[in-house]
Coordinates of C-alpha atoms and ligand atoms in Angstrom, one line a residue:
X17 CA -41.8 24.1 -25.3
X18 CA -42.1 20.6 -26.4
X19 CA -39.6 19.5 -23.9
X20 CA -41.4 21.3 -21.1
X21 CA -44.7 19.7 -22.1
X22 CA -43.2 16.3 -22.1
X23 CA -41.7 16.9 -18.7
X24 CA -44.9 18.1 -17.3
X25 CA -46.9 15.2 -18.7
X26 CA -44.3 12.8 -17.2
X27 CA -44.6 14.5 -13.9
X28 CA -48.3 14.0 -13.9
X29 CA -48.0 10.4 -15.0
X30 CA -49.2 7.8 -12.6
X31 CA -46.5 5.5 -11.3
X32 CA -48.7 2.5 -12.3
X33 CA -48.6 3.5 -16.0
X34 CA -44.9 4.1 -15.9
X35 CA -44.4 0.7 -14.4
X36 CA -46.5 -1.1 -16.9
X37 CA -44.8 0.8 -19.8
X38 CA -41.5 -0.4 -18.5
X39 CA -42.9 -3.9 -18.2
X40 CA -44.3 -3.7 -21.8
X41 CA -40.9 -2.5 -23.0
X42 CA -39.3 -5.6 -21.4
X43 CA -41.9 -7.9 -22.8
X44 CA -41.6 -6.7 -26.4
X45 CA -37.9 -5.9 -26.4
X46 CA -38.7 -2.7 -28.2
X47 CA -35.9 -1.4 -30.3
X48 CA -37.3 2.1 -30.5
X49 CA -35.9 3.9 -27.5
X50 CA -38.7 6.4 -27.7
X51 CA -41.2 3.8 -26.6
X52 CA -39.8 3.2 -23.2
X53 CA -38.5 6.6 -22.4
X54 CA -41.4 8.8 -23.6
X55 CA -44.9 9.2 -22.2
X56 CA -47.5 6.8 -23.8
X57 CA -50.2 7.9 -26.2
X58 CA -52.8 7.9 -23.5
X59 CA -50.7 10.1 -21.3
X60 CA -50.2 12.8 -23.9
X61 CA -53.8 12.5 -25.0
X62 CA -55.0 13.0 -21.4
X63 CA -53.0 16.2 -21.2
X64 CA -55.1 17.6 -24.1
X65 CA -58.5 16.5 -22.6
X66 CA -59.1 14.2 -25.6
X67 CA -59.3 10.4 -25.6
X68 CA -57.2 8.0 -27.6
X69 CA -58.9 4.7 -28.3
X70 CA -58.6 1.5 -30.2
X71 CA -60.9 -1.2 -31.5
X72 CA -60.3 -4.3 -29.4
X73 CA -60.8 -7.9 -30.3
X74 CA -61.6 -9.3 -26.8
X75 CA -60.4 -12.7 -27.9
X76 CA -56.9 -11.3 -28.0
X77 CA -56.9 -9.8 -24.5
X78 CA -55.4 -13.0 -23.2
X79 CA -52.3 -12.2 -25.4
X80 CA -50.0 -10.3 -23.0
X81 CA -48.3 -8.2 -25.6
X82 CA -51.6 -7.2 -27.1
X83 CA -53.3 -6.4 -23.8
X84 CA -50.3 -4.5 -22.5
X85 CA -50.4 -2.2 -25.5
X86 CA -54.2 -1.7 -25.2
X87 CA -53.9 -0.9 -21.5
X88 CA -50.8 1.2 -21.6
X89 CA -51.3 3.2 -24.7
X90 CA -55.1 3.8 -24.9
X91 CA -57.6 5.3 -22.5
X92 CA -60.7 4.3 -24.5
X93 CA -61.7 0.9 -26.1
X94 CA -64.3 0.0 -28.7
X95 CA -65.4 -3.6 -29.2
X96 CA -64.4 -4.5 -32.7
X97 CA -67.2 -7.0 -33.0
X98 CA -68.4 -8.1 -29.6
X99 CA -71.2 -5.5 -29.1
X100 CA -72.7 -5.9 -32.6
X101 CA -76.2 -7.2 -32.9
X102 CA -75.2 -10.6 -34.3
X103 CA -72.8 -11.2 -31.3
X104 CA -75.2 -9.9 -28.7
X105 CA -78.5 -11.4 -29.7
X106 CA -77.7 -14.5 -31.9
X107 CA -81.2 -15.9 -31.3
X108 CA -84.2 -13.7 -30.8
X109 CA -84.4 -12.8 -27.1
X110 CA -81.3 -14.7 -26.2
X111 CA -78.5 -12.4 -25.2
X112 CA -74.8 -13.2 -25.1
X113 CA -72.9 -10.6 -23.2
X114 CA -69.7 -12.5 -22.7
X115 CA -67.4 -10.6 -25.1
X116 CA -68.8 -7.2 -24.2
X117 CA -68.6 -7.8 -20.5
X118 CA -65.0 -9.0 -20.9
X119 CA -64.1 -5.7 -22.6
X120 CA -66.0 -3.6 -20.0
X121 CA -64.2 -5.4 -17.2
X122 CA -60.8 -4.9 -18.9
X123 CA -61.6 -1.2 -19.3
X124 CA -62.6 -0.8 -15.7
X125 CA -59.4 -2.6 -14.5
X126 CA -57.4 -0.2 -16.7
X127 CA -59.3 3.0 -16.1
X128 CA -60.5 3.3 -19.7
X129 CA -63.6 4.7 -21.3
X130 CA -65.8 2.4 -23.4
X131 CA -67.1 3.4 -26.8
X132 CA -70.1 1.2 -27.6
X133 CA -70.3 0.0 -31.1
X134 CA -72.9 -0.5 -32.5
X135 CA -76.7 -0.7 -31.9
X136 CA -78.5 -0.4 -35.2
X137 CA -76.7 -1.3 -38.4
X138 CA -77.6 -3.1 -41.6
X139 CA -74.5 -5.3 -41.4
X140 CA -73.6 -8.1 -39.0
X141 CA -77.2 -8.6 -38.1
X142 CA -78.2 -12.0 -36.7
X143 CA -79.8 -14.4 -39.2
X144 CA -83.2 -14.3 -37.4
X145 CA -83.4 -10.6 -37.9
X146 CA -81.8 -10.4 -41.4
X147 CA -84.0 -13.2 -42.8
X148 CA -87.1 -12.9 -40.6
X149 CA -90.3 -11.2 -41.8
X150 CA -91.9 -8.9 -39.3
X151 CA -94.7 -6.5 -39.5
X152 CA -93.7 -2.8 -39.3
X153 CA -94.8 -2.4 -35.7
X154 CA -93.1 -5.7 -34.7
X155 CA -89.8 -4.5 -36.3
X156 CA -90.1 -1.2 -34.6
X157 CA -90.4 -3.0 -31.3
X158 CA -87.5 -5.3 -32.1
X159 CA -85.3 -2.3 -32.7
X160 CA -86.2 -0.3 -29.7
X161 CA -86.1 -3.3 -27.4
X162 CA -82.7 -4.2 -28.6
X163 CA -81.4 -0.7 -28.0
X164 CA -83.0 -0.5 -24.6
X165 CA -81.7 -3.9 -23.5
X166 CA -78.1 -3.3 -24.6
X167 CA -77.8 0.3 -23.4
X168 CA -79.4 -0.7 -20.0
X169 CA -77.0 -3.6 -19.7
X170 CA -74.0 -1.2 -19.9
X171 CA -75.6 1.8 -18.2
X172 CA -72.8 3.9 -16.6
X173 CA -70.2 1.6 -18.1
X174 CA -70.3 2.7 -21.7
X175 CA -69.8 6.5 -22.1
X176 CA -70.6 6.8 -25.8
X177 CA -72.7 4.7 -28.2
X178 CA -72.8 4.5 -32.0
X179 CA -76.6 4.3 -31.9
X180 CA -76.9 4.1 -35.7
X181 CA -74.1 3.0 -38.0
X182 CA -73.7 3.6 -41.7
X183 CA -77.2 4.8 -42.4
X184 CA -76.3 6.6 -45.7
X185 CA -75.7 5.8 -49.4
X186 CA -72.8 7.5 -51.1
X187 CA -75.2 10.0 -52.8
X188 CA -76.4 11.3 -49.4
X189 CA -79.8 9.5 -49.4
X190 CA -80.7 7.0 -46.7
X191 CA -79.5 3.4 -47.2
X192 CA -82.2 0.9 -48.1
X193 CA -81.6 -1.2 -45.0
X194 CA -84.3 -3.4 -43.6
X195 CA -85.0 -0.7 -41.0
X196 CA -85.4 2.1 -43.6
X197 CA -87.4 0.0 -46.0
X198 CA -90.0 -0.9 -43.4
X199 CA -89.9 2.0 -41.0
X200 CA -88.6 5.0 -43.0
X201 CA -86.2 7.5 -41.4
X202 CA -88.1 7.3 -38.1
X203 CA -86.1 4.3 -37.0
X204 CA -83.2 6.6 -36.4
X205 CA -85.0 9.0 -34.1
X206 CA -86.7 6.1 -32.3
X207 CA -83.3 4.4 -31.7
X208 CA -81.8 7.6 -30.2
X209 CA -84.8 8.1 -28.0
X210 CA -84.7 4.6 -26.7
X211 CA -81.0 4.9 -26.0
X212 CA -81.4 8.1 -24.1
X213 CA -84.1 6.7 -22.0
X214 CA -82.0 3.7 -21.1
X215 CA -78.9 5.7 -20.1
X216 CA -79.4 9.4 -19.9
X217 CA -75.6 9.9 -19.3
X218 CA -74.3 8.1 -22.3
X219 CA -73.4 10.3 -25.3
X220 CA -75.2 9.2 -28.4
X221 CA -73.6 9.2 -31.8
X222 CA -74.4 8.5 -35.4
X223 CA -71.4 7.0 -37.2
X224 CA -70.4 6.6 -40.9
X225 CA -67.6 6.2 -43.4
X226 CA -66.7 8.3 -46.5
X227 CA -68.1 11.3 -44.6
X228 CA -64.7 12.6 -43.5
X229 CA -64.8 15.5 -46.0
X230 CA -67.5 17.6 -47.6
X231 CA -69.3 15.5 -50.2
X232 CA -72.7 14.3 -51.1
X233 CA -72.7 11.7 -48.4
X234 CA -71.6 13.9 -45.6
X235 CA -74.0 16.6 -46.8
X236 CA -76.8 14.1 -46.4
X237 CA -75.5 13.2 -42.9
X238 CA -75.3 16.9 -42.1
X239 CA -78.8 17.6 -43.1
X240 CA -80.1 14.7 -41.0
X241 CA -78.3 15.6 -37.8
X242 CA -79.2 19.2 -38.2
X243 CA -82.9 18.2 -38.5
X244 CA -82.7 15.7 -35.6
X245 CA -81.3 18.4 -33.4
X246 CA -83.9 20.9 -34.5
X247 CA -86.6 18.3 -33.6
X248 CA -85.2 17.7 -30.2
X249 CA -84.1 14.1 -30.9
X250 CA -81.4 13.2 -28.3
X251 CA -78.2 13.1 -30.4
X252 CA -74.9 14.2 -29.0
X253 CA -72.3 13.5 -31.6
X254 CA -71.2 12.4 -35.0
X255 CA -68.5 9.7 -35.5
X256 CA -66.3 9.7 -38.6
X257 CA -64.8 6.3 -39.3
X258 CA -61.8 7.5 -41.3
X259 CA -60.9 4.2 -43.1
X260 CA -58.4 6.0 -45.3
X261 CA -55.8 5.4 -48.0
X262 CA -52.1 6.4 -47.7
X263 CA -51.4 9.5 -49.8
X264 CA -55.1 10.4 -50.1
X265 CA -55.6 12.2 -46.9
X266 CA -56.5 15.9 -46.9
X267 CA -56.2 17.1 -43.3
X268 CA -57.6 20.6 -44.0
X269 CA -60.7 19.2 -45.7
X270 CA -61.2 16.8 -42.7
X271 CA -60.8 19.7 -40.2
X272 CA -63.3 21.9 -42.1
X273 CA -65.8 19.1 -42.2
X274 CA -65.5 18.2 -38.6
X275 CA -65.9 21.9 -37.8
X276 CA -69.1 22.3 -39.7
X277 CA -70.7 19.4 -37.7
X278 CA -69.2 20.8 -34.5
X279 CA -70.8 24.1 -35.3
X280 CA -74.2 22.4 -35.0
X281 CA -73.4 22.1 -31.3
X282 CA -72.5 18.4 -31.6
X283 CA -69.5 16.5 -30.4
X284 CA -67.4 14.9 -33.2
X285 CA -64.9 12.1 -33.0
X286 CA -62.7 10.1 -35.2
X287 CA -64.0 6.6 -34.5
X288 CA -62.3 4.0 -36.7
X289 CA -59.0 5.4 -38.0
X290 CA -56.8 3.2 -40.2
X291 CA -54.8 4.2 -43.2
X292 CA -54.1 1.4 -45.6
X293 CA -51.5 1.0 -48.3
X294 CA -51.0 -1.3 -51.3
X295 CA -48.8 -4.2 -50.1
X296 CA -45.9 -4.7 -49.6
X297 CA -45.1 -1.8 -47.4
X298 CA -41.8 0.1 -47.7
X299 CA -40.3 2.9 -45.8
X300 CA -41.5 5.7 -48.0
X301 CA -45.1 4.4 -47.8
X302 CA -44.7 4.2 -44.0
X303 CA -43.4 7.8 -43.8
X304 CA -46.3 9.0 -45.9
X305 CA -48.6 7.0 -43.7
X306 CA -47.2 8.8 -40.7
X307 CA -47.9 12.2 -42.3
X308 CA -51.4 11.1 -43.0
X309 CA -52.0 9.9 -39.4
X310 CA -50.6 13.2 -38.2
X311 CA -53.0 15.1 -40.6
X312 CA -56.1 13.3 -39.2
X313 CA -55.0 13.8 -35.6
X314 CA -54.2 17.5 -36.2
X315 CA -57.6 17.9 -37.8
X316 CA -59.4 16.5 -34.8
X317 CA -57.2 18.4 -32.3
X318 CA -57.8 21.7 -34.1
X319 CA -61.6 21.3 -33.6
X320 CA -62.4 22.0 -30.0
X321 CA -65.5 19.8 -30.0
X322 CA -63.6 16.8 -31.4
X323 CA -63.4 14.6 -28.2
X324 CA -61.0 11.9 -29.3
X325 CA -59.5 9.5 -31.8
X326 CA -60.0 5.8 -32.0
X327 CA -57.8 3.6 -34.2
X328 CA -59.4 0.5 -35.8
X329 CA -57.0 -2.1 -34.5
X330 CA -53.7 -2.0 -32.7
X331 CA -51.4 -3.8 -35.1
X332 CA -51.2 -4.8 -38.7
X333 CA -51.6 -8.4 -37.5
X334 CA -55.1 -7.7 -36.0
X335 CA -56.4 -5.4 -38.7
X336 CA -59.6 -6.1 -40.7
X337 CA -58.0 -4.4 -43.8
X338 CA -56.3 -7.4 -45.5
X339 CA -59.5 -9.5 -45.3
X340 CA -61.6 -6.9 -47.0
X341 CA -59.4 -4.8 -49.3
X342 CA -57.6 -7.0 -51.7
X343 CA -53.8 -6.5 -51.8
X344 CA -53.9 -3.7 -49.2
X345 CA -52.8 -3.7 -45.5
X346 CA -50.3 -2.3 -43.0
X347 CA -53.0 0.2 -41.9
X348 CA -52.4 0.4 -38.2
X349 CA -49.9 2.2 -35.8
X350 CA -48.1 -1.0 -34.8
X351 CA -46.6 -3.5 -37.2
X352 CA -47.2 -7.3 -37.4
X353 CA -44.8 -7.8 -34.6
X354 CA -46.3 -5.2 -32.4
X355 CA -43.5 -2.7 -32.9
X356 CA -44.6 0.9 -33.1
X357 CA -44.5 2.3 -36.7
X358 CA -43.8 5.9 -37.7
X359 CA -47.6 6.4 -37.6
X360 CA -47.4 5.7 -33.9
X361 CA -44.9 8.5 -33.4
X362 CA -46.9 10.8 -35.6
X363 CA -50.0 10.3 -33.5
X364 CA -48.1 11.0 -30.3
X365 CA -46.4 14.0 -31.7
X366 CA -49.8 15.4 -32.7
X367 CA -51.1 15.2 -29.1
X368 CA -47.8 16.6 -27.7
X369 CA -48.1 19.6 -30.1
X370 CA -51.7 20.2 -29.1
X371 CA -51.1 19.7 -25.3
X372 CA -52.2 22.5 -23.1
X373 CA -49.4 23.8 -20.9
X374 CA -50.7 23.2 -17.4
X375 CA -47.5 24.8 -16.0
X376 CA -45.3 23.4 -13.2
X377 CA -46.0 24.9 -9.8
X378 CA -42.4 23.9 -8.9
X379 CA -41.0 26.0 -11.8
X380 CA -40.8 29.7 -10.8
X381 CA -40.5 30.6 -14.5
X382 CA -43.7 28.9 -15.4
X383 CA -46.1 28.4 -12.5
X384 CA -49.1 27.9 -14.7
X385 CA -52.1 30.1 -15.3
X386 CA -53.7 31.8 -12.2
X387 CA -57.2 30.6 -11.4
X388 CA -59.7 32.5 -13.4
X389 CA -62.1 34.4 -11.2
X390 CA -65.6 33.0 -10.5
X391 CA -68.7 34.3 -9.0
X392 CA -71.0 32.2 -6.8
X393 CA -71.1 28.5 -7.8
X394 CA -72.9 25.4 -6.8
X395 CA -71.7 21.9 -7.6
X396 CA -73.2 18.4 -7.7
X397 CA -70.6 15.6 -7.2
X398 CA -72.4 12.4 -8.0
X399 CA -70.9 8.9 -7.8
X400 CA -72.9 7.1 -10.5
X401 CA -71.3 3.7 -10.3
X402 CA -69.0 2.1 -7.8
X403 CA -67.2 -1.3 -7.4
X404 CA -64.6 -2.7 -5.0
X405 CA -61.7 -0.8 -6.4
X406 CA -63.1 2.1 -8.2
X407 CA -66.0 4.4 -9.1
X408 CA -67.4 6.6 -11.8
X409 CA -68.2 10.2 -10.9
X410 CA -70.0 13.0 -12.7
X411 CA -69.6 16.6 -11.6
X412 CA -71.9 19.4 -12.6
X413 CA -71.0 23.0 -11.6
X414 CA -73.3 25.9 -12.1
X415 CA -71.4 29.2 -12.2
X416 CA -72.8 32.6 -11.3
X417 CA -70.6 34.5 -13.8
X418 CA -69.4 34.0 -17.3
X419 CA -66.1 32.1 -17.6
X420 CA -63.5 32.0 -20.2
X421 CA -61.4 29.1 -19.0
X422 CA -62.0 27.4 -15.6
X423 CA -60.3 25.3 -13.0
X424 CA -62.0 23.1 -10.5
X425 CA -60.6 21.3 -7.5
X426 CA -61.7 18.7 -5.0
X427 CA -60.2 16.0 -2.7
X428 CA -60.5 12.3 -3.0
X429 CA -60.4 10.0 0.0
X430 CA -56.9 8.8 1.0
X431 CA -55.7 6.0 -1.2
X432 CA -58.1 6.7 -4.0
X433 CA -56.6 7.8 -7.3
X434 CA -57.9 9.6 -10.3
X435 CA -57.7 7.2 -13.1
X436 CA -59.2 8.7 -16.2
X437 CA -61.3 11.8 -16.9
X438 CA -63.4 13.3 -19.7
X439 CA -64.5 16.8 -20.6
X440 CA -61.5 18.3 -18.9
X441 CA -57.7 18.1 -18.4
X442 CA -57.0 16.3 -15.1
X443 CA -54.1 16.1 -12.7
X444 CA -53.8 14.8 -9.1
X445 CA -51.4 15.9 -6.4
X446 CA -51.8 14.1 -3.1
X447 CA -55.5 13.8 -2.5
X448 CA -56.3 17.0 -4.5
X449 CA -57.6 16.7 -8.1
X450 CA -57.4 19.7 -10.4
X451 CA -59.6 19.8 -13.5
X452 CA -59.2 22.5 -16.1
X453 CA -61.4 23.0 -19.1
X454 CA -60.9 21.0 -22.2
X455 CA -60.4 23.0 -25.4
X456 CA -64.1 22.8 -26.2
X457 CA -65.8 23.7 -22.9
X458 CA -63.9 26.6 -21.5
X459 CA -66.5 29.2 -22.4
X460 CA -69.5 29.2 -20.0
X461 CA -72.1 31.8 -19.8
X462 CA -73.4 33.3 -16.5
X463 CA -75.7 30.8 -14.9
X464 CA -74.4 28.1 -17.2
X465 CA -73.0 24.7 -16.2
X466 CA -69.8 22.9 -16.5
X467 CA -69.9 19.1 -16.6
X468 CA -67.1 16.6 -16.5
X469 CA -66.6 13.1 -15.3
X470 CA -63.9 10.7 -14.2
X471 CA -63.1 7.3 -12.9
X472 CA -61.2 6.4 -9.8
X473 CA -59.0 3.5 -8.9
X474 CA -57.9 2.2 -5.6
X475 CA -61.3 2.8 -4.1
X476 CA -64.5 4.8 -4.6
X477 CA -65.0 8.6 -4.4
X478 CA -67.5 10.0 -2.0
X479 CA -70.9 11.2 -3.1
X480 CA -71.4 14.9 -2.4
X481 CA -67.7 15.8 -2.1
X482 CA -67.2 19.6 -2.0
X483 CA -65.8 21.2 -5.1
X484 CA -64.2 24.6 -5.6
X485 CA -64.1 26.6 -8.7
X486 CA -61.3 29.1 -9.3
X487 CA -60.2 28.6 -5.6
X488 CA -63.7 29.4 -4.2
X489 CA -65.7 26.7 -2.6
X490 CA -69.0 26.0 -4.3
X491 CA -72.3 25.4 -2.5
X492 CA -73.6 21.8 -2.7
X493 CA -75.9 21.7 -5.7
Ligands
XIL4 C1 -65.3 -4.7 -39.1 C2 -64.4 -5.5 -38.1 O1 -63.2 -4.9 -38.0 C3 -64.2 -6.9 -38.7 O2 -63.6 -7.8 -37.8 C4 -65.6 -7.5 -39.1 O3 -65.4 -8.8 -39.7 C5 -66.4 -6.6 -40.0 O4 -66.5 -5.3 -39.3 N1 -67.2 -0.1 -40.2 C6 -67.6 -0.4 -39.0 C7 -66.9 -1.5 -38.2 O5 -68.5 0.3 -38.4 O6 -67.8 -2.2 -37.4 C8 -66.3 -2.5 -39.2 O7 -65.6 -3.5 -38.4 C9 -65.4 -1.8 -40.1 C10 -66.2 -0.8 -41.0

């Protein structure tokens, strides 16, 4: 089975990715044969409908080795620092978008999602904000203006935002940040509302650490997001940082905790995964680290609403860990010399093991699942952003009858390629793109809607393109 999946994934792989993987192999002189021969992390992740991301230091993108790994292995990027308040608004009202823009351009050139990090956080605030004294109403305006300005700047370019970061104390109470001290808990709801108003299509997250398993802190977070949802505050997801320690990872506890948040109807994601060890590293620590990475990945992949995994740094050379945790390090999937570690293989194995089996139409023994039946459907195919060589499309299909698994198809203009999709498993053959449900959105009630989105490369898609569902053409909707 594993062999078949790998072959299928490879068949679907775009030539461009294969070419750049080969180039990367040449550049690094990889000794691990698996690196050049096997599909990349992003290829195996895409076959599961989940994303695989990394924190990116945009200053390193001029380093060819670094940027080759980021573009070849990941389909999502998070700014490690460039989108934080101190970087974006160093003086009040003066914005510096250079680092964020560079990352967004890189992502568009490489058909990647962008995970925006972070809008409202007690740490890495600019001095004028940290040290300034403001009336409560002035501070409220400062917060909502900041959220509005930044989310508007990246409207349709950033698909997910950590709107509020690290709002909790370890005991589950709200942290006494400047925001909480002056505004109370309402700063959280206000920030989400401002973000939603600025970009209705971006998914809005609250993000924290030490919340990976059930404990006092994650219980506090759980109560907050449950209440926010009940009050109609526009929150879509919860991010779990996962800054973990080798040998102290309980995959089952992580899965159960992700599931209880998912059961609130929220998306969940692993947002900052790294697993550190006491230095120096040795092969048994690296093997244990691989098992720990696998456990976290398996936990996410077992939860249908877990949309993806972001690692916090590509290599041990770029990681924040040694600067912050005395005597610890080696927390990333690549080593100091950008060679993949056992943790890298473990991550890839987890995606391969979780990969759906899309079948191979050329293989008479396994032609893939037949199209599930559908009733009447209508579909809106909307190009929300376009540029010279690409576009972003969102598709919403309303189905007349309940579905348990679905498959949608449409054609792109000649020469336009599917680059990267979300909320579905994507493949392209000639001009025709096929999208099947992701693990978490296959069940749709009669009259319910299916939503997915994607980016194109090589040109823009056409607004209003006709879509079929289960082989039946949908009315324009
Ligand atoms: C870290 C960065 O990796 C460092 O470069 C920076 O000096 C400090 O912040 N939780 C978060 C991240 O939400 O933004 C932090 O990133 C790591 C902990």
